[in-house]
mmCIF file of C-alpha atoms and ligand atoms in Angstrom:
data_model
loop_
_atom_site.group_PDB
_atom_site.id
_atom_site.type_symbol
_atom_site.label_atom_id
_atom_site.label_comp_id
_atom_site.label_asym_id
_atom_site.label_seq_id
_atom_site.Cartn_x
_atom_site.Cartn_y
_atom_site.Cartn_z
ATOM 1 C CA UNK W 102 8.089 16.150 6.496
ATOM 2 C CA UNK W 103 7.749 13.517 9.194
ATOM 3 C CA UNK W 104 11.031 11.739 9.984
ATOM 4 C CA UNK W 105 9.085 8.493 9.955
ATOM 5 C CA UNK W 106 9.140 8.896 6.168
ATOM 6 C CA UNK W 107 12.408 9.702 4.443
ATOM 7 C CA UNK W 108 12.294 11.237 0.982
ATOM 8 C CA UNK W 109 15.556 11.190 -0.953
ATOM 9 C CA UNK W 110 16.035 12.329 -4.486
ATOM 10 C CA UNK W 111 18.709 10.099 -6.041
ATOM 11 C CA UNK W 112 20.811 10.496 -9.118
ATOM 12 C CA UNK W 113 19.055 9.451 -12.306
ATOM 13 C CA UNK W 114 15.745 11.148 -11.407
ATOM 14 C CA UNK W 115 14.529 8.609 -8.819
ATOM 15 C CA UNK W 116 12.774 9.686 -5.688
ATOM 16 C CA UNK W 117 13.105 7.114 -2.891
ATOM 17 C CA UNK W 118 10.315 7.102 -0.293
ATOM 18 C CA UNK W 119 11.389 5.088 2.719
ATOM 19 C CA UNK W 120 9.058 4.198 5.572
ATOM 20 C CA UNK W 121 10.921 4.490 8.828
ATOM 21 C CA UNK W 122 8.931 3.560 11.864
ATOM 22 C CA UNK W 123 10.412 0.197 12.653
ATOM 23 C CA UNK W 124 9.249 0.154 16.292
ATOM 24 C CA UNK W 125 5.623 -0.052 15.031
ATOM 25 C CA UNK W 126 6.447 -2.261 11.996
ATOM 26 C CA UNK W 127 6.031 0.759 9.732
ATOM 27 C CA UNK W 128 2.345 1.194 10.598
ATOM 28 C CA UNK W 129 1.232 4.366 8.900
ATOM 29 C CA UNK W 130 0.121 7.427 10.848
ATOM 30 C CA UNK W 131 -1.601 10.488 9.393
ATOM 31 C CA UNK W 132 1.695 12.330 9.304
ATOM 32 C CA UNK W 133 3.293 9.515 7.339
ATOM 33 C CA UNK W 134 0.403 9.433 4.867
ATOM 34 C CA UNK W 135 0.756 13.201 4.409
ATOM 35 C CA UNK W 136 4.506 12.888 3.792
ATOM 36 C CA UNK W 137 3.988 10.091 1.274
ATOM 37 C CA UNK W 138 1.237 12.052 -0.478
ATOM 38 C CA UNK W 139 3.427 15.148 -0.726
ATOM 39 C CA UNK W 140 6.312 12.968 -1.996
ATOM 40 C CA UNK W 141 4.144 11.690 -4.841
ATOM 41 C CA UNK W 142 2.569 14.984 -5.718
ATOM 42 C CA UNK W 143 6.021 16.604 -5.675
ATOM 43 C CA UNK W 144 7.336 13.969 -7.995
ATOM 44 C CA UNK W 145 4.582 14.656 -10.489
ATOM 45 C CA UNK W 146 5.265 18.370 -10.227
ATOM 46 C CA UNK W 147 9.005 18.016 -10.787
ATOM 47 C CA UNK W 148 10.645 17.700 -14.211
ATOM 48 C CA UNK W 149 13.724 16.266 -12.442
ATOM 49 C CA UNK W 150 11.908 13.232 -11.010
ATOM 50 C CA UNK W 151 11.087 10.393 -13.399
ATOM 51 C CA UNK W 152 10.269 7.528 -11.076
ATOM 52 C CA UNK W 153 9.480 6.805 -7.430
ATOM 53 C CA UNK W 154 10.580 3.861 -5.306
ATOM 54 C CA UNK W 155 8.745 2.794 -2.120
ATOM 55 C CA UNK W 156 10.868 0.938 0.421
ATOM 56 C CA UNK W 157 10.474 -0.105 4.091
ATOM 57 C CA UNK W 158 12.889 -1.406 6.627
ATOM 58 C CA UNK W 159 14.561 -4.843 6.821
ATOM 59 C CA UNK W 160 11.787 -7.415 7.301
ATOM 60 C CA UNK W 161 8.973 -4.899 7.133
ATOM 61 C CA UNK W 162 7.469 -3.039 4.292
ATOM 62 C CA UNK W 163 4.482 -1.836 6.291
ATOM 63 C CA UNK W 164 1.976 -3.144 8.846
ATOM 64 C CA UNK W 165 -0.698 -0.937 7.212
ATOM 65 C CA UNK W 166 -2.874 1.636 8.801
ATOM 66 C CA UNK W 167 -1.903 2.526 12.354
ATOM 67 C CA UNK W 168 -4.799 0.896 14.152
ATOM 68 C CA UNK W 169 -4.581 3.185 17.177
ATOM 69 C CA UNK W 170 -4.876 6.148 14.802
ATOM 70 C CA UNK W 171 -7.954 4.446 13.276
ATOM 71 C CA UNK W 172 -9.616 4.036 16.658
ATOM 72 C CA UNK W 173 -8.939 7.693 17.410
ATOM 73 C CA UNK W 174 -10.373 8.990 14.157
ATOM 74 C CA UNK W 175 -13.448 6.765 14.013
ATOM 75 C CA UNK W 176 -15.613 9.801 14.822
ATOM 76 C CA UNK W 177 -14.150 11.863 11.967
ATOM 77 C CA UNK W 178 -14.573 8.982 9.561
ATOM 78 C CA UNK W 179 -12.409 7.772 6.702
ATOM 79 C CA UNK W 180 -13.515 10.416 4.177
ATOM 80 C CA UNK W 181 -11.486 13.224 5.746
ATOM 81 C CA UNK W 182 -8.523 11.056 6.650
ATOM 82 C CA UNK W 183 -4.930 11.520 5.460
ATOM 83 C CA UNK W 184 -5.103 7.862 4.436
ATOM 84 C CA UNK W 185 -7.804 8.551 1.884
ATOM 85 C CA UNK W 186 -6.001 11.682 0.651
ATOM 86 C CA UNK W 187 -2.884 9.550 0.118
ATOM 87 C CA UNK W 188 -4.866 6.824 -1.658
ATOM 88 C CA UNK W 189 -6.414 9.371 -4.023
ATOM 89 C CA UNK W 190 -2.979 10.772 -4.844
ATOM 90 C CA UNK W 191 -1.526 7.215 -5.252
ATOM 91 C CA UNK W 192 -4.194 6.391 -7.816
ATOM 92 C CA UNK W 193 -3.649 9.488 -9.857
ATOM 93 C CA UNK W 194 0.173 9.728 -9.654
ATOM 94 C CA UNK W 195 1.611 9.979 -13.140
ATOM 95 C CA UNK W 196 5.206 9.238 -12.218
ATOM 96 C CA UNK W 197 6.002 5.517 -12.504
ATOM 97 C CA UNK W 198 6.212 3.806 -9.093
ATOM 98 C CA UNK W 199 8.281 0.812 -7.992
ATOM 99 C CA UNK W 200 7.815 -1.064 -4.718
ATOM 100 C CA UNK W 201 10.548 -2.959 -2.865
ATOM 101 C CA UNK W 202 8.746 -5.270 -0.475
ATOM 102 C CA UNK W 203 10.728 -7.011 2.249
ATOM 103 C CA UNK W 204 8.785 -8.895 4.953
ATOM 104 C CA UNK W 205 5.298 -7.945 6.054
ATOM 105 C CA UNK W 206 3.043 -5.871 3.800
ATOM 106 C CA UNK W 207 -0.340 -5.637 5.501
ATOM 107 C CA UNK W 208 -3.400 -3.669 4.411
ATOM 108 C CA UNK W 209 -2.330 -0.544 2.522
ATOM 109 C CA UNK W 210 1.219 -2.016 2.607
ATOM 110 C CA UNK W 211 -0.142 -4.631 0.178
ATOM 111 C CA UNK W 212 -2.800 -2.638 -1.739
ATOM 112 C CA UNK W 213 -0.286 0.148 -2.455
ATOM 113 C CA UNK W 214 1.611 -2.421 -4.591
ATOM 114 C CA UNK W 215 -1.435 -2.760 -6.902
ATOM 115 C CA UNK W 216 -0.796 0.807 -8.008
ATOM 116 C CA UNK W 217 2.890 0.331 -8.594
ATOM 117 C CA UNK W 218 4.262 -0.202 -12.095
ATOM 118 C CA UNK W 219 6.899 -2.682 -10.925
ATOM 119 C CA UNK W 220 6.996 -4.687 -7.700
ATOM 120 C CA UNK W 221 9.991 -6.512 -6.285
ATOM 121 C CA UNK W 222 9.896 -8.670 -3.191
ATOM 122 C CA UNK W 223 12.303 -10.465 -0.927
ATOM 123 C CA UNK W 224 11.737 -14.187 -0.151
ATOM 124 C CA UNK W 225 10.399 -13.066 3.244
ATOM 125 C CA UNK W 226 7.696 -10.865 1.744
ATOM 126 C CA UNK W 227 4.254 -11.657 3.068
ATOM 127 C CA UNK W 228 1.246 -9.817 1.807
ATOM 128 C CA UNK W 229 -1.970 -9.755 3.762
ATOM 129 C CA UNK W 230 -5.223 -7.773 3.425
ATOM 130 C CA UNK W 231 -7.188 -8.377 6.614
ATOM 131 C CA UNK W 232 -9.817 -5.710 6.084
ATOM 132 C CA UNK W 233 -12.926 -7.822 6.587
ATOM 133 C CA UNK W 234 -11.394 -9.619 9.550
ATOM 134 C CA UNK W 235 -11.006 -6.202 11.128
ATOM 135 C CA UNK W 236 -14.648 -5.313 10.378
ATOM 136 C CA UNK W 237 -13.558 -3.038 7.475
ATOM 137 C CA UNK W 238 -13.698 -3.252 3.736
ATOM 138 C CA UNK W 239 -10.979 -3.276 1.046
ATOM 139 C CA UNK W 240 -9.434 0.107 0.154
ATOM 140 C CA UNK W 241 -7.218 1.749 -2.432
ATOM 141 C CA UNK W 242 -9.368 0.294 -5.246
ATOM 142 C CA UNK W 243 -8.181 -3.172 -4.275
ATOM 143 C CA UNK W 244 -11.734 -4.514 -4.686
ATOM 144 C CA UNK W 245 -11.441 -3.577 -8.349
ATOM 145 C CA UNK W 246 -7.728 -4.049 -9.089
ATOM 146 C CA UNK W 247 -7.146 -7.327 -7.324
ATOM 147 C CA UNK W 248 -9.906 -9.315 -9.074
ATOM 148 C CA UNK W 249 -8.671 -7.794 -12.322
ATOM 149 C CA UNK W 250 -5.167 -9.110 -11.678
ATOM 150 C CA UNK W 251 -5.761 -12.481 -10.094
ATOM 151 C CA UNK W 252 -9.367 -13.357 -10.897
ATOM 152 C CA UNK W 253 -12.385 -13.075 -8.628
ATOM 153 C CA UNK W 254 -11.979 -16.371 -6.833
ATOM 154 C CA UNK W 255 -8.382 -15.765 -5.742
ATOM 155 C CA UNK W 256 -9.241 -12.192 -4.872
ATOM 156 C CA UNK W 257 -12.026 -13.481 -2.652
ATOM 157 C CA UNK W 258 -9.566 -15.678 -0.714
ATOM 158 C CA UNK W 259 -7.230 -12.756 -0.307
ATOM 159 C CA UNK W 260 -9.745 -10.034 0.467
ATOM 160 C CA UNK W 261 -12.513 -11.845 2.319
ATOM 161 C CA UNK W 262 -10.581 -14.687 4.008
ATOM 162 C CA UNK W 263 -7.386 -12.517 4.434
ATOM 163 C CA UNK W 264 -5.247 -15.364 3.260
ATOM 164 C CA UNK W 265 -1.552 -14.375 3.424
ATOM 165 C CA UNK W 266 0.397 -14.391 0.234
ATOM 166 C CA UNK W 267 4.040 -15.426 0.284
ATOM 167 C CA UNK W 268 6.537 -13.999 -2.175
ATOM 168 C CA UNK W 269 6.648 -16.893 -4.624
ATOM 169 C CA UNK W 270 2.886 -17.149 -4.845
ATOM 170 C CA UNK W 271 2.592 -13.397 -5.270
ATOM 171 C CA UNK W 272 5.006 -13.686 -8.167
ATOM 172 C CA UNK W 273 3.102 -16.619 -9.638
ATOM 173 C CA UNK W 274 -0.108 -14.595 -9.486
ATOM 174 C CA UNK W 275 1.516 -11.689 -11.295
ATOM 175 C CA UNK W 276 1.530 -9.334 -8.306
ATOM 176 C CA UNK W 277 5.340 -9.313 -8.092
ATOM 177 C CA UNK W 278 7.828 -9.045 -10.908
ATOM 178 C CA UNK W 279 10.671 -10.892 -9.230
ATOM 179 C CA UNK W 280 11.717 -12.334 -5.897
ATOM 180 C CA UNK W 281 15.206 -11.101 -5.005
ATOM 181 C CA UNK W 282 17.549 -11.518 -2.066
ATOM 182 C CA UNK W 283 16.704 -8.989 0.649
ATOM 183 C CA UNK W 284 20.133 -7.340 0.426
ATOM 184 C CA UNK W 285 19.732 -6.637 -3.291
ATOM 185 C CA UNK W 286 16.094 -5.625 -3.173
ATOM 186 C CA UNK W 287 16.134 -1.808 -2.835
ATOM 187 C CA UNK W 288 19.173 -1.515 -5.036
ATOM 188 C CA UNK W 289 17.443 -3.464 -7.813
ATOM 189 C CA UNK W 290 14.241 -1.519 -7.428
ATOM 190 C CA UNK W 291 16.240 1.725 -7.771
ATOM 191 C CA UNK W 292 18.005 0.364 -10.807
ATOM 192 C CA UNK W 293 14.707 -0.441 -12.498
ATOM 193 C CA UNK W 294 13.238 2.949 -11.515
ATOM 194 C CA UNK W 295 16.346 4.606 -13.018
ATOM 195 C CA UNK W 296 15.697 2.779 -16.321
ATOM 196 C CA UNK W 297 12.087 4.013 -16.269
ATOM 197 C CA UNK W 298 13.185 7.557 -15.473
ATOM 198 C CA UNK W 299 15.611 7.589 -18.371
ATOM 199 C CA UNK W 300 12.891 6.763 -20.967
ATOM 200 C CA UNK W 301 11.350 9.490 -23.177
ATOM 201 C CA UNK W 302 8.850 11.041 -20.744
ATOM 202 C CA UNK W 303 6.028 11.590 -23.253
ATOM 203 C CA UNK W 304 6.150 8.019 -24.583
ATOM 204 C CA UNK W 305 6.449 6.643 -21.096
ATOM 205 C CA UNK W 306 3.424 8.595 -19.782
ATOM 206 C CA UNK W 307 1.250 7.681 -22.750
ATOM 207 C CA UNK W 308 2.276 3.990 -22.626
ATOM 208 C CA UNK W 309 1.821 3.802 -18.917
ATOM 209 C CA UNK W 310 -1.710 5.210 -19.191
ATOM 210 C CA UNK W 311 -2.517 2.642 -21.883
ATOM 211 C CA UNK W 312 -1.132 -0.288 -19.804
ATOM 212 C CA UNK W 313 -2.964 0.756 -16.640
ATOM 213 C CA UNK W 314 -6.409 0.899 -18.242
ATOM 214 C CA UNK W 315 -9.420 2.801 -17.102
ATOM 215 C CA UNK W 316 -8.404 5.434 -14.580
ATOM 216 C CA UNK W 317 -12.048 6.501 -14.039
ATOM 217 C CA UNK W 318 -12.887 2.938 -12.929
ATOM 218 C CA UNK W 319 -10.044 2.929 -10.412
ATOM 219 C CA UNK W 320 -11.124 6.231 -8.958
ATOM 220 C CA UNK W 321 -14.801 5.223 -8.856
ATOM 221 C CA UNK W 322 -13.822 1.991 -7.028
ATOM 222 C CA UNK W 323 -11.770 3.720 -4.420
ATOM 223 C CA UNK W 324 -14.476 6.336 -3.755
ATOM 224 C CA UNK W 325 -17.142 3.578 -3.394
ATOM 225 C CA UNK W 326 -14.822 1.747 -1.047
ATOM 226 C CA UNK W 327 -14.209 4.871 0.942
ATOM 227 C CA UNK W 328 -17.956 5.268 1.605
ATOM 228 C CA UNK W 329 -18.266 1.698 2.834
ATOM 229 C CA UNK W 330 -15.005 1.935 4.788
ATOM 230 C CA UNK W 331 -16.244 5.075 6.490
ATOM 231 C CA UNK W 332 -19.469 3.352 7.556
ATOM 232 C CA UNK W 333 -17.660 0.259 8.785
ATOM 233 C CA UNK W 334 -15.060 2.281 10.674
ATOM 234 C CA UNK W 335 -17.852 3.809 12.763
ATOM 235 C CA UNK W 336 -19.396 0.368 13.459
ATOM 236 C CA UNK W 337 -18.967 -1.717 16.559
ATOM 237 C CA UNK W 338 -17.785 -4.566 14.331
ATOM 238 C CA UNK W 339 -14.570 -2.686 13.519
ATOM 239 C CA UNK W 340 -14.222 -0.901 16.801
ATOM 240 C CA UNK W 341 -14.327 -4.194 18.686
ATOM 241 C CA UNK W 342 -11.691 -5.724 16.481
ATOM 242 C CA UNK W 343 -9.442 -2.732 16.474
ATOM 243 C CA UNK W 344 -9.616 -2.562 20.266
ATOM 244 C CA UNK W 345 -8.936 -6.285 20.452
ATOM 245 C CA UNK W 346 -5.706 -5.840 18.403
ATOM 246 C CA UNK W 347 -4.620 -2.977 20.504
ATOM 247 C CA UNK W 348 -5.305 -4.878 23.763
ATOM 248 C CA UNK W 349 -4.074 -8.136 22.146
ATOM 249 C CA UNK W 350 -7.173 -10.078 23.156
ATOM 250 C CA UNK W 351 -9.574 -11.626 20.684
ATOM 251 C CA UNK W 352 -13.313 -10.820 20.613
ATOM 252 C CA UNK W 353 -15.393 -13.911 21.410
ATOM 253 C CA UNK W 354 -17.001 -13.927 17.911
ATOM 254 C CA UNK W 355 -13.664 -14.261 16.047
ATOM 255 C CA UNK W 356 -12.539 -17.425 17.900
HETATM 256 N N1 COA S 418 -1.036 -0.321 13.962
HETATM 257 C C1 COA S 418 -0.540 0.092 15.146
HETATM 258 N N2 COA S 418 0.484 -0.542 15.747
HETATM 259 C C2 COA S 418 0.997 -1.634 15.134
HETATM 260 C C3 COA S 418 0.453 -2.105 13.918
HETATM 261 C C4 COA S 418 -0.599 -1.365 13.315
HETATM 262 N N3 COA S 418 -1.115 -1.716 12.148
HETATM 263 N N4 COA S 418 1.170 -3.219 13.522
HETATM 264 C C5 COA S 418 2.040 -3.414 14.504
HETATM 265 N N5 COA S 418 1.972 -2.458 15.424
HETATM 266 C C6 COA S 418 2.771 -2.323 16.649
HETATM 267 C C7 COA S 418 2.380 -3.365 17.721
HETATM 268 O O1 COA S 418 1.237 -2.898 18.440
HETATM 269 C C8 COA S 418 3.655 -3.381 18.549
HETATM 270 O O2 COA S 418 3.653 -2.241 19.345
HETATM 271 P P1 COA S 418 4.229 -2.408 20.896
HETATM 272 O O3 COA S 418 5.640 -2.889 20.718
HETATM 273 O O4 COA S 418 4.108 -0.996 21.406
HETATM 274 O O5 COA S 418 3.264 -3.361 21.512
HETATM 275 C C9 COA S 418 4.726 -3.194 17.464
HETATM 276 O O6 COA S 418 4.107 -2.593 16.327
HETATM 277 C C10 COA S 418 5.329 -4.488 17.006
HETATM 278 O O7 COA S 418 4.297 -5.351 16.508
HETATM 279 P P2 COA S 418 4.148 -6.893 16.855
HETATM 280 O O8 COA S 418 2.717 -7.293 16.655
HETATM 281 O O9 COA S 418 4.720 -7.148 18.234
HETATM 282 O O10 COA S 418 5.094 -7.534 15.747
HETATM 283 P P3 COA S 418 4.963 -9.004 15.084
HETATM 284 O O11 COA S 418 6.183 -9.145 14.268
HETATM 285 O O12 COA S 418 4.640 -9.995 16.109
HETATM 286 O O13 COA S 418 3.734 -8.864 14.125
HETATM 287 C C11 COA S 418 2.333 -7.861 12.433
HETATM 288 C C12 COA S 418 3.725 -7.955 13.032
HETATM 289 C C13 COA S 418 2.326 -6.786 11.381
HETATM 290 C C14 COA S 418 1.974 -9.224 11.774
HETATM 291 C C15 COA S 418 1.279 -7.581 13.522
HETATM 292 O O14 COA S 418 1.770 -6.470 14.320
HETATM 293 C C16 COA S 418 -0.079 -7.232 13.013
HETATM 294 O O15 COA S 418 -0.859 -8.043 12.661
HETATM 295 N N6 COA S 418 -0.382 -5.904 12.988
HETATM 296 C C17 COA S 418 -1.651 -5.395 12.515
HETATM 297 C C18 COA S 418 -1.675 -5.314 11.021
HETATM 298 C C19 COA S 418 -3.018 -4.804 10.564
HETATM 299 O O16 COA S 418 -4.032 -5.343 10.791
HETATM 300 N N7 COA S 418 -2.932 -3.633 9.830
HETATM 301 C C20 COA S 418 -4.139 -2.931 9.386
HETATM 302 C C21 COA S 418 -4.580 -3.432 8.058
HETATM 303 S S1 COA S 418 -6.018 -2.546 7.598
#
């Protein structure tokens, strides 16, 4: 397991997955995706684990995909990436998942929340999905799940115009259960996860599946996105923008 992701099994059947790469704002590398994927698959395989909590570091949930990693893997494409393997696992995880979002949640840092059963945020939480701005397309079934949650027009603002979402608005839109002080956030998420883990497992699993709706649609959406993402990742549109972020200069066309 990468030390940039800590996996702790707590009392009460809760697995805490903590992103721990603060020097890069918890941007996710292949090794981190692998560790998270294994953490989720392991939770599903374990009778002892009844819920998972995702947490970041103070002021940062995650800056999303590591853009340097993306540049490096453009030739291999998205289809074979640890990111897509994680996304597939995320979408099919049967164990209830709870997110504790403090500060920035960019890209997959935001779209991961769409798969969580409960989402708590600090007042400083700021969700942003700048896929198109980066020459990419939405991932993690967000092109399907977000319009379903917030309506197509709002989803268009968030996914095409990359409009940032502050904690209160995210709560008003139904993307966040509650906004909590940062120092209580993880504790509260764990408390709620512990409540989920204590429920009768069969009833919980069946009810969760009913609430979440059509699993096949979610999986079809993320596979369709993956194809488009793969094509865009190889394009000069995305390569120019990723390079611009890494060199911190803006391409002329995005001025
Ligand atoms: N990939 C790789 N490195 C990243 C990163 C990412 N997604 N996000 C941040 N970092 C790195 C920065 O390059 C910087 O590294 P350095 O200190 O070696 O230069 C470090 O993390 C700190 O980031 P910085 O931009 O200085 O912090 P900030 O607080 O000013 O801004 C963000 C934070 C998240 C708003 C900003 O870093 C950002 O926009 N990152 C890109 C997010 C993104 O587009 N993700 C992909 C979505 S698909």
